[in-house]
Amino acid sequence: APPTTHNLSVAKTGSGNGTVTSDPAGINCGADCLQSYTAGTVVTLAATPAAGSSFSGWSGACTGTGSCSVTMSESRSVTAAFDLVPDNTPPNTTITGGPAGETADSTPTFTFISSEPDSTFSCQVDSGPAFECASPYTTGELAEGPHTFSVTATDAADNTDQTPATRDFTVAGAPPPDEDPPQTTISEGPDGETTDTTPTFAFGSD
């Protein structure tokens, strides 16, 4: 008569992910979570968490967090729990473009990145208030003299970089700010009496 076999089934639970493999081979869960073994075979299961996950323990035919060994004297089922590892690591912020040292550009543009995807950014110019921003960012009109631009990244888990990226620069030789108000001229449209109840006007600025 053929030898008696029993089924070993593996399930996974939890918010994380991972793989369960067996010795002797057969289980790779993953894809293969059910395997038949000859009666009396001792099967050892190993749990390998995926990146960003941790193995929390066995339930069913095994308990604890160590290796899982089951003797196939009957059909058995085992569950492996994987949980996500909390993200407590803040991102690193890097300024990738923008003036350093002297510049004649009184409205400089800065580019910046975060070491973690889906980060948001907060910018600050000199000692002004911080504000939400995105790369590239162009400042408002800056007076001649020294200035500091700083930017801070916050990742999707709400961890904020505690060492903002900064760039010191000096605006020198920039053209003076435009303080001359424009002249507005109406070039077309009725003047005096008109029977047009929806008059059209054309106008421009110098």
PDB file of C-alpha atoms in Angstrom:
ATOM      1  CA  ALA A   1       0.000   0.000   0.000  1.00  0.00           C
ATOM      2  CA  PRO A   2       1.280   3.576  -0.689  1.00  0.00           C
ATOM      3  CA  PRO A   3       2.513   5.486   2.384  1.00  0.00           C
ATOM      4  CA  THR A   4      -0.031   7.711   4.114  1.00  0.00           C
ATOM      5  CA  THR A   5       0.347  11.468   3.513  1.00  0.00           C
ATOM      6  CA  HIS A   6      -0.951  14.474   5.382  1.00  0.00           C
ATOM      7  CA  ASN A   7      -1.415  18.091   4.274  1.00  0.00           C
ATOM      8  CA  LEU A   8       0.457  21.014   5.801  1.00  0.00           C
ATOM      9  CA  SER A   9      -1.183  24.385   5.115  1.00  0.00           C
ATOM     10  CA  VAL A  10       0.380  27.779   5.875  1.00  0.00           C
ATOM     11  CA  ALA A  11      -1.451  31.094   6.141  1.00  0.00           C
ATOM     12  CA  LYS A  12      -0.177  34.632   6.677  1.00  0.00           C
ATOM     13  CA  THR A  13      -1.775  37.414   8.656  1.00  0.00           C
ATOM     14  CA  GLY A  14      -0.999  40.920   9.889  1.00  0.00           C
ATOM     15  CA  SER A  15      -0.339  44.318   8.323  1.00  0.00           C
ATOM     16  CA  GLY A  16       3.127  43.367   7.036  1.00  0.00           C
ATOM     17  CA  ASN A  17       4.444  40.874   4.534  1.00  0.00           C
ATOM     18  CA  GLY A  18       6.955  38.041   4.385  1.00  0.00           C
ATOM     19  CA  THR A  19       7.666  34.540   3.139  1.00  0.00           C
ATOM     20  CA  VAL A  20       7.391  31.133   4.840  1.00  0.00           C
ATOM     21  CA  THR A  21       9.586  28.291   3.532  1.00  0.00           C
ATOM     22  CA  SER A  22       9.942  24.648   4.612  1.00  0.00           C
ATOM     23  CA  ASP A  23      12.601  21.998   5.150  1.00  0.00           C
ATOM     24  CA  PRO A  24      12.140  19.528   3.504  1.00  0.00           C
ATOM     25  CA  ALA A  25      11.152  21.691   0.541  1.00  0.00           C
ATOM     26  CA  GLY A  26       7.585  22.086  -0.585  1.00  0.00           C
ATOM     27  CA  ILE A  27       6.235  25.157   1.196  1.00  0.00           C
ATOM     28  CA  ASN A  28       7.145  28.546  -0.294  1.00  0.00           C
ATOM     29  CA  CYS A  29       4.382  30.852   0.873  1.00  0.00           C
ATOM     30  CA  GLY A  30       4.512  33.214  -1.215  1.00  0.00           C
ATOM     31  CA  ALA A  31       3.041  31.177  -3.963  1.00  0.00           C
ATOM     32  CA  ASP A  32       2.845  27.637  -2.531  1.00  0.00           C
ATOM     33  CA  CYS A  33       1.130  27.508   0.876  1.00  0.00           C
ATOM     34  CA  LEU A  34      -0.101  23.891   0.828  1.00  0.00           C
ATOM     35  CA  GLN A  35       2.003  20.742   0.607  1.00  0.00           C
ATOM     36  CA  SER A  36       1.506  17.005   1.296  1.00  0.00           C
ATOM     37  CA  TYR A  37       4.147  15.156   3.328  1.00  0.00           C
ATOM     38  CA  THR A  38       4.603  11.493   4.171  1.00  0.00           C
ATOM     39  CA  ALA A  39       3.238  10.581   7.581  1.00  0.00           C
ATOM     40  CA  GLY A  40       5.822  11.016  10.320  1.00  0.00           C
ATOM     41  CA  THR A  41       7.905  13.606   8.418  1.00  0.00           C
ATOM     42  CA  VAL A  42       9.210  16.431  10.597  1.00  0.00           C
ATOM     43  CA  VAL A  43       8.788  19.714   8.697  1.00  0.00           C
ATOM     44  CA  THR A  44      10.599  22.855   9.854  1.00  0.00           C
ATOM     45  CA  LEU A  45       9.164  26.189   8.789  1.00  0.00           C
ATOM     46  CA  ALA A  46      11.110  29.445   8.611  1.00  0.00           C
ATOM     47  CA  ALA A  47       9.564  32.913   8.399  1.00  0.00           C
ATOM     48  CA  THR A  48      11.424  35.699   6.565  1.00  0.00           C
ATOM     49  CA  PRO A  49       9.894  39.195   6.828  1.00  0.00           C
ATOM     50  CA  ALA A  50       9.932  41.500   3.819  1.00  0.00           C
ATOM     51  CA  ALA A  51      11.635  44.892   3.927  1.00  0.00           C
ATOM     52  CA  GLY A  52       9.746  47.199   6.272  1.00  0.00           C
ATOM     53  CA  SER A  53       8.047  44.282   8.061  1.00  0.00           C
ATOM     54  CA  SER A  54       8.790  42.129  11.104  1.00  0.00           C
ATOM     55  CA  PHE A  55       7.812  38.581  12.050  1.00  0.00           C
ATOM     56  CA  SER A  56       5.435  38.615  15.034  1.00  0.00           C
ATOM     57  CA  GLY A  57       5.036  34.887  15.715  1.00  0.00           C
ATOM     58  CA  TRP A  58       3.336  31.593  14.896  1.00  0.00           C
ATOM     59  CA  SER A  59      -0.114  30.313  15.702  1.00  0.00           C
ATOM     60  CA  GLY A  60      -1.886  27.072  14.981  1.00  0.00           C
ATOM     61  CA  ALA A  61       0.408  24.025  15.127  1.00  0.00           C
ATOM     62  CA  CYS A  62       3.316  26.247  16.281  1.00  0.00           C
ATOM     63  CA  THR A  63       3.685  29.088  18.768  1.00  0.00           C
ATOM     64  CA  GLY A  64       6.350  31.650  19.614  1.00  0.00           C
ATOM     65  CA  THR A  65       8.741  33.484  17.328  1.00  0.00           C
ATOM     66  CA  GLY A  66      11.485  30.872  16.855  1.00  0.00           C
ATOM     67  CA  SER A  67      11.627  28.111  14.288  1.00  0.00           C
ATOM     68  CA  CYS A  68       8.491  26.053  13.764  1.00  0.00           C
ATOM     69  CA  SER A  69       8.765  22.234  13.610  1.00  0.00           C
ATOM     70  CA  VAL A  70       5.701  20.042  13.075  1.00  0.00           C
ATOM     71  CA  THR A  71       5.487  16.245  12.900  1.00  0.00           C
ATOM     72  CA  MET A  72       3.108  15.184  10.161  1.00  0.00           C
ATOM     73  CA  SER A  73       1.154  12.615  12.151  1.00  0.00           C
ATOM     74  CA  GLU A  74      -2.001  14.274  10.839  1.00  0.00           C
ATOM     75  CA  SER A  75      -2.950  17.229   8.635  1.00  0.00           C
ATOM     76  CA  ARG A  76      -1.836  20.459  10.244  1.00  0.00           C
ATOM     77  CA  SER A  77      -2.149  24.213   9.690  1.00  0.00           C
ATOM     78  CA  VAL A  78       0.193  27.000  10.734  1.00  0.00           C
ATOM     79  CA  THR A  79      -0.269  30.801  10.603  1.00  0.00           C
ATOM     80  CA  ALA A  80       2.614  33.267  10.427  1.00  0.00           C
ATOM     81  CA  ALA A  81       2.013  36.872  11.496  1.00  0.00           C
ATOM     82  CA  PHE A  82       3.933  39.737   9.865  1.00  0.00           C
ATOM     83  CA  ASP A  83       3.552  43.349  10.978  1.00  0.00           C
ATOM     84  CA  LEU A  84       4.771  46.591   9.469  1.00  0.00           C
ATOM     85  CA  VAL A  85       7.754  48.155  11.214  1.00  0.00           C
ATOM     86  CA  PRO A  86       6.848  51.695  12.343  1.00  0.00           C
ATOM     87  CA  ASP A  87       8.718  54.366  10.394  1.00  0.00           C
ATOM     88  CA  ASN A  88      10.446  56.547  12.985  1.00  0.00           C
ATOM     89  CA  THR A  89      13.329  57.651  10.765  1.00  0.00           C
ATOM     90  CA  PRO A  90      13.239  61.266   9.551  1.00  0.00           C
ATOM     91  CA  PRO A  91      14.207  62.018   5.946  1.00  0.00           C
ATOM     92  CA  ASN A  92      17.312  63.867   4.800  1.00  0.00           C
ATOM     93  CA  THR A  93      16.795  67.112   2.890  1.00  0.00           C
ATOM     94  CA  THR A  94      19.235  68.185   0.170  1.00  0.00           C
ATOM     95  CA  ILE A  95      19.378  71.429  -1.819  1.00  0.00           C
ATOM     96  CA  THR A  96      20.348  70.434  -5.367  1.00  0.00           C
ATOM     97  CA  GLY A  97      20.351  73.815  -7.100  1.00  0.00           C
ATOM     98  CA  GLY A  98      20.402  77.538  -6.414  1.00  0.00           C
ATOM     99  CA  PRO A  99      22.958  80.264  -5.815  1.00  0.00           C
ATOM    100  CA  ALA A 100      25.809  79.944  -3.332  1.00  0.00           C
ATOM    101  CA  GLY A 101      28.129  82.868  -2.749  1.00  0.00           C
ATOM    102  CA  GLU A 102      27.448  86.032  -4.735  1.00  0.00           C
ATOM    103  CA  THR A 103      24.650  86.298  -7.270  1.00  0.00           C
ATOM    104  CA  ALA A 104      23.162  89.123  -9.282  1.00  0.00           C
ATOM    105  CA  ASP A 105      19.788  87.346  -9.285  1.00  0.00           C
ATOM    106  CA  SER A 106      17.535  89.065  -6.771  1.00  0.00           C
ATOM    107  CA  THR A 107      14.804  86.406  -7.247  1.00  0.00           C
ATOM    108  CA  PRO A 108      16.855  83.183  -7.143  1.00  0.00           C
ATOM    109  CA  THR A 109      15.385  79.736  -7.770  1.00  0.00           C
ATOM    110  CA  PHE A 110      16.225  76.740  -5.574  1.00  0.00           C
ATOM    111  CA  THR A 111      15.688  73.022  -6.197  1.00  0.00           C
ATOM    112  CA  PHE A 112      15.689  70.393  -3.453  1.00  0.00           C
ATOM    113  CA  ILE A 113      14.931  66.722  -2.781  1.00  0.00           C
ATOM    114  CA  SER A 114      14.157  64.347   0.100  1.00  0.00           C
ATOM    115  CA  SER A 115      15.706  60.944   0.763  1.00  0.00           C
ATOM    116  CA  GLU A 116      12.174  59.518   1.114  1.00  0.00           C
ATOM    117  CA  PRO A 117       9.436  59.537  -1.546  1.00  0.00           C
ATOM    118  CA  ASP A 118       6.143  61.369  -1.045  1.00  0.00           C
ATOM    119  CA  SER A 119       7.747  63.931   1.296  1.00  0.00           C
ATOM    120  CA  THR A 120       6.431  67.456   1.718  1.00  0.00           C
ATOM    121  CA  PHE A 121       8.608  70.525   2.203  1.00  0.00           C
ATOM    122  CA  SER A 122       8.717  73.677   4.314  1.00  0.00           C
ATOM    123  CA  CYS A 123      10.838  76.637   3.171  1.00  0.00           C
ATOM    124  CA  GLN A 124      12.194  79.701   4.948  1.00  0.00           C
ATOM    125  CA  VAL A 125      13.978  82.779   3.632  1.00  0.00           C
ATOM    126  CA  ASP A 126      16.219  84.561   6.142  1.00  0.00           C
ATOM    127  CA  SER A 127      14.371  84.908   9.468  1.00  0.00           C
ATOM    128  CA  GLY A 128      10.910  85.006   7.893  1.00  0.00           C
ATOM    129  CA  PRO A 129       8.150  82.515   8.722  1.00  0.00           C
ATOM    130  CA  ALA A 130       8.279  78.976   7.365  1.00  0.00           C
ATOM    131  CA  PHE A 131       5.800  78.110   4.612  1.00  0.00           C
ATOM    132  CA  GLU A 132       4.821  75.119   2.499  1.00  0.00           C
ATOM    133  CA  CYS A 133       6.756  74.917  -0.756  1.00  0.00           C
ATOM    134  CA  ALA A 134       7.710  72.623  -3.617  1.00  0.00           C
ATOM    135  CA  SER A 135      10.767  72.241  -5.804  1.00  0.00           C
ATOM    136  CA  PRO A 136      11.641  74.354  -7.735  1.00  0.00           C
ATOM    137  CA  TYR A 137      10.962  77.399  -5.549  1.00  0.00           C
ATOM    138  CA  THR A 138      11.657  81.001  -6.620  1.00  0.00           C
ATOM    139  CA  THR A 139      11.969  83.656  -3.912  1.00  0.00           C
ATOM    140  CA  GLY A 140      10.384  87.057  -3.983  1.00  0.00           C
ATOM    141  CA  GLU A 141      12.447  90.174  -4.676  1.00  0.00           C
ATOM    142  CA  LEU A 142      15.436  90.253  -2.295  1.00  0.00           C
ATOM    143  CA  ALA A 143      17.447  93.293  -1.305  1.00  0.00           C
ATOM    144  CA  GLU A 144      21.184  93.423  -1.901  1.00  0.00           C
ATOM    145  CA  GLY A 145      23.176  91.777   0.861  1.00  0.00           C
ATOM    146  CA  PRO A 146      23.498  88.374   2.567  1.00  0.00           C
ATOM    147  CA  HIS A 147      20.581  85.943   2.675  1.00  0.00           C
ATOM    148  CA  THR A 148      19.849  82.374   3.794  1.00  0.00           C
ATOM    149  CA  PHE A 149      17.488  79.888   2.205  1.00  0.00           C
ATOM    150  CA  SER A 150      16.501  76.774   4.204  1.00  0.00           C
ATOM    151  CA  VAL A 151      14.195  73.852   3.445  1.00  0.00           C
ATOM    152  CA  THR A 152      12.912  70.974   5.594  1.00  0.00           C
ATOM    153  CA  ALA A 153      11.387  67.673   4.413  1.00  0.00           C
ATOM    154  CA  THR A 154       8.631  65.749   6.221  1.00  0.00           C
ATOM    155  CA  ASP A 155       8.019  62.146   5.130  1.00  0.00           C
ATOM    156  CA  ALA A 156       4.709  60.320   4.674  1.00  0.00           C
ATOM    157  CA  ALA A 157       4.916  58.993   8.263  1.00  0.00           C
ATOM    158  CA  ASP A 158       5.092  62.595   9.566  1.00  0.00           C
ATOM    159  CA  ASN A 159       8.794  62.415  10.503  1.00  0.00           C
ATOM    160  CA  THR A 160      10.493  65.791  10.028  1.00  0.00           C
ATOM    161  CA  ASP A 161      14.154  66.359   9.210  1.00  0.00           C
ATOM    162  CA  GLN A 162      15.711  67.912  12.336  1.00  0.00           C
ATOM    163  CA  THR A 163      18.651  69.387  10.358  1.00  0.00           C
ATOM    164  CA  PRO A 164      17.184  71.509   7.549  1.00  0.00           C
ATOM    165  CA  ALA A 165      19.234  72.016   4.405  1.00  0.00           C
ATOM    166  CA  THR A 166      20.496  75.604   4.146  1.00  0.00           C
ATOM    167  CA  ARG A 167      22.157  77.695   1.454  1.00  0.00           C
ATOM    168  CA  ASP A 168      23.873  81.029   2.212  1.00  0.00           C
ATOM    169  CA  PHE A 169      24.195  83.514  -0.630  1.00  0.00           C
ATOM    170  CA  THR A 170      24.668  87.236  -1.244  1.00  0.00           C
ATOM    171  CA  VAL A 171      22.732  89.348  -3.700  1.00  0.00           C
ATOM    172  CA  ALA A 172      25.239  91.790  -5.247  1.00  0.00           C
ATOM    173  CA  GLY A 173      25.005  93.955  -8.353  1.00  0.00           C
ATOM    174  CA  ALA A 174      21.322  93.315  -8.835  1.00  0.00           C
ATOM    175  CA  PRO A 175      19.316  95.996 -10.628  1.00  0.00           C
ATOM    176  CA  PRO A 176      17.457  98.288  -8.243  1.00  0.00           C
ATOM    177  CA  PRO A 177      13.857  97.312  -7.535  1.00  0.00           C
ATOM    178  CA  ASP A 178      11.199  98.864  -9.758  1.00  0.00           C
ATOM    179  CA  GLU A 179       9.595 101.622  -7.709  1.00  0.00           C
ATOM    180  CA  ASP A 180       8.132 103.527 -10.682  1.00  0.00           C
ATOM    181  CA  PRO A 181       4.330 103.122 -10.792  1.00  0.00           C
ATOM    182  CA  PRO A 182       2.852 102.336 -14.218  1.00  0.00           C
ATOM    183  CA  GLN A 183       0.767 104.731 -16.307  1.00  0.00           C
ATOM    184  CA  THR A 184      -2.664 103.404 -17.275  1.00  0.00           C
ATOM    185  CA  THR A 185      -4.295 104.587 -20.499  1.00  0.00           C
ATOM    186  CA  ILE A 186      -7.825 104.020 -21.842  1.00  0.00           C
ATOM    187  CA  SER A 187      -7.450 103.811 -25.617  1.00  0.00           C
ATOM    188  CA  GLU A 188     -10.981 102.983 -26.729  1.00  0.00           C
ATOM    189  CA  GLY A 189     -14.495 103.358 -25.402  1.00  0.00           C
ATOM    190  CA  PRO A 190     -17.240 105.981 -25.182  1.00  0.00           C
ATOM    191  CA  ASP A 191     -16.497 109.414 -23.827  1.00  0.00           C
ATOM    192  CA  GLY A 192     -19.454 111.539 -22.861  1.00  0.00           C
ATOM    193  CA  GLU A 193     -22.974 110.436 -23.795  1.00  0.00           C
ATOM    194  CA  THR A 194     -23.599 107.058 -25.465  1.00  0.00           C
ATOM    195  CA  THR A 195     -26.630 104.937 -26.342  1.00  0.00           C
ATOM    196  CA  ASP A 196     -24.600 101.758 -25.812  1.00  0.00           C
ATOM    197  CA  THR A 197     -25.797 100.170 -22.567  1.00  0.00           C
ATOM    198  CA  THR A 198     -22.944  97.619 -22.640  1.00  0.00           C
ATOM    199  CA  PRO A 199     -19.977  99.756 -23.642  1.00  0.00           C
ATOM    200  CA  THR A 200     -16.588  98.170 -24.411  1.00  0.00           C
ATOM    201  CA  PHE A 201     -13.307  99.727 -23.259  1.00  0.00           C
ATOM    202  CA  ALA A 202      -9.724  98.985 -24.274  1.00  0.00           C
ATOM    203  CA  PHE A 203      -6.870  99.961 -21.955  1.00  0.00           C
ATOM    204  CA  GLY A 204      -3.172  99.345 -21.434  1.00  0.00           C
ATOM    205  CA  SER A 205      -0.163 100.070 -19.285  1.00  0.00           C
ATOM    206  CA  ASP A 206       3.222 101.484 -20.114  1.00  0.00           C
TER     207      ASP A 206
END
